[in-house]
C-alpha positions as CSV (number, residue, x, y, z in Angstrom):
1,X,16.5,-9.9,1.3
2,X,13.3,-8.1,1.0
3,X,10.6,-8.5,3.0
4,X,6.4,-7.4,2.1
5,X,4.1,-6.0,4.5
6,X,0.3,-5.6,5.3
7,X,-0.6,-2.2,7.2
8,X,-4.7,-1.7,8.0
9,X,-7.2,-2.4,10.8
10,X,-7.0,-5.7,12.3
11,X,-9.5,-7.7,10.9
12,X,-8.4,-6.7,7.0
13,X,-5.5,-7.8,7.5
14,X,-5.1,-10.8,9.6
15,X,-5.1,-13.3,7.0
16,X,-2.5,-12.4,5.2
17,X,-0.2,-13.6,8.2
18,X,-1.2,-17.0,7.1
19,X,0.8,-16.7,4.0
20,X,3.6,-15.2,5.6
21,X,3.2,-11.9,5.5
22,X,3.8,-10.0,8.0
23,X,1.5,-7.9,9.2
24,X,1.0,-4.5,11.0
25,X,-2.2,-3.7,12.7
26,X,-3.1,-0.1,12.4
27,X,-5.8,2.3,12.4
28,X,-4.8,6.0,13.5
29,X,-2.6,8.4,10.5
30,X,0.2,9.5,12.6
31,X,1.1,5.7,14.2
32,X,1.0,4.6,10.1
33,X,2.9,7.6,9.0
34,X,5.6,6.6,11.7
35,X,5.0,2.8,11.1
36,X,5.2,2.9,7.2
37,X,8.9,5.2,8.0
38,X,10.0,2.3,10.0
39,X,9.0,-0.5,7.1
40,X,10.8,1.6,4.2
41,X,13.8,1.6,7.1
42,X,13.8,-1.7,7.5
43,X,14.1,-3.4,4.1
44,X,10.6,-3.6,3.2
45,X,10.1,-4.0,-1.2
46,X,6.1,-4.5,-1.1
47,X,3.9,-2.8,1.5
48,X,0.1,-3.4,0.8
49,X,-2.1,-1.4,3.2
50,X,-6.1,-1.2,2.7
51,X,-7.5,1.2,0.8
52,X,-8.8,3.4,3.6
53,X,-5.3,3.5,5.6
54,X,-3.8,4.4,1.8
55,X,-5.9,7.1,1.2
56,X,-5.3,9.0,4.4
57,X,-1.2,8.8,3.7
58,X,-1.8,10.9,0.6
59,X,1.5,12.6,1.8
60,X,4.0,9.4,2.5
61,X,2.4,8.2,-0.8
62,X,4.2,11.3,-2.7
63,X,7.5,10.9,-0.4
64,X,7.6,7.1,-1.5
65,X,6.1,7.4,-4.5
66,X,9.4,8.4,-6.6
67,X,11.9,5.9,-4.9
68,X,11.8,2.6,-6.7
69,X,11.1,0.5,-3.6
70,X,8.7,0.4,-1.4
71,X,5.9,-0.5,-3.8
72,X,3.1,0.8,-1.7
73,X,-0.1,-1.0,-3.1
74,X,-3.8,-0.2,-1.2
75,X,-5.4,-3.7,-1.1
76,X,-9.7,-3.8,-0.2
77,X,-10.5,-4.0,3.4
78,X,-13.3,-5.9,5.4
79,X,-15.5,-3.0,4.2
80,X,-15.5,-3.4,1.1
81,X,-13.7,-2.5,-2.2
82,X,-13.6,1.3,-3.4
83,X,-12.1,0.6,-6.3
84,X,-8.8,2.9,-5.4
85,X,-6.8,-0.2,-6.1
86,X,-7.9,-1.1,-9.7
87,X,-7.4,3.0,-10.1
88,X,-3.9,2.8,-9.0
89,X,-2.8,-0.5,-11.0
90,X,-4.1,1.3,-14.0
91,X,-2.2,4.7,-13.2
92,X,0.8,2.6,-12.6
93,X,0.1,0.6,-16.3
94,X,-0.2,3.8,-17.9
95,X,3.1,5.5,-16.2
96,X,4.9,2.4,-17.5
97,X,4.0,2.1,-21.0
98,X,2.2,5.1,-22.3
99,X,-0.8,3.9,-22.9
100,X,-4.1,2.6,-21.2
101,X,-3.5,-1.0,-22.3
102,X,-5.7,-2.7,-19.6
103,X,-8.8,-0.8,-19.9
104,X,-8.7,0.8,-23.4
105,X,-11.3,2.6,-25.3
106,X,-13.5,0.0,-27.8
């Protein structure tokens, strides 16, 4: 069975344990790079990791990216939302159907 995952700093991430997810508190790029190798390892579908810790793994994002599973999908942190996440939903809407149905030209 698969299993979804929450990478980022501590305090992003800690409530999502209360829905049982589990979680993975992380901070520096090369312990994520070597964490997120161990999730994809280990039978994880859905990996959400904040925004910040997503951009910095612009690498693992194109090594993952083509492989059906793991969904890798940046979720705001404590700081704030950039907006990366609403980018990425509506790359992935576009990819999938062709078109910009979520935010089309009016």
């Amino acid at each position: 069975m698969y299993k979804i995952a929450v990478m980022g700093d501590r305090d992003s991430i800690y409530g999502f344990a209360s829905v049982g997810l589990d979680i993975y508190p992380v901070d520096e790029y090369t312990a994520a790079a070597r964490l997120l190798r161990q999730l994809v390892e280990s039978d994880y579908a859905i990996i959400y990791m904040t925004e910040k810790l997503y951009e910095q793994m612009e690498k693992e994002r194109t090594t993952y990216g083509e492989q059906t599973l793991p969904a890798l999908i940046p979720i705001p942190g404590v700081s704030g939302n950039t907006g990366l996440g609403i980018a990425q939903v509506k790359k992935s809407v576009e990819r999938a159907v062709g078109s910009d149905i979520i935010f089309g030209d009016h």
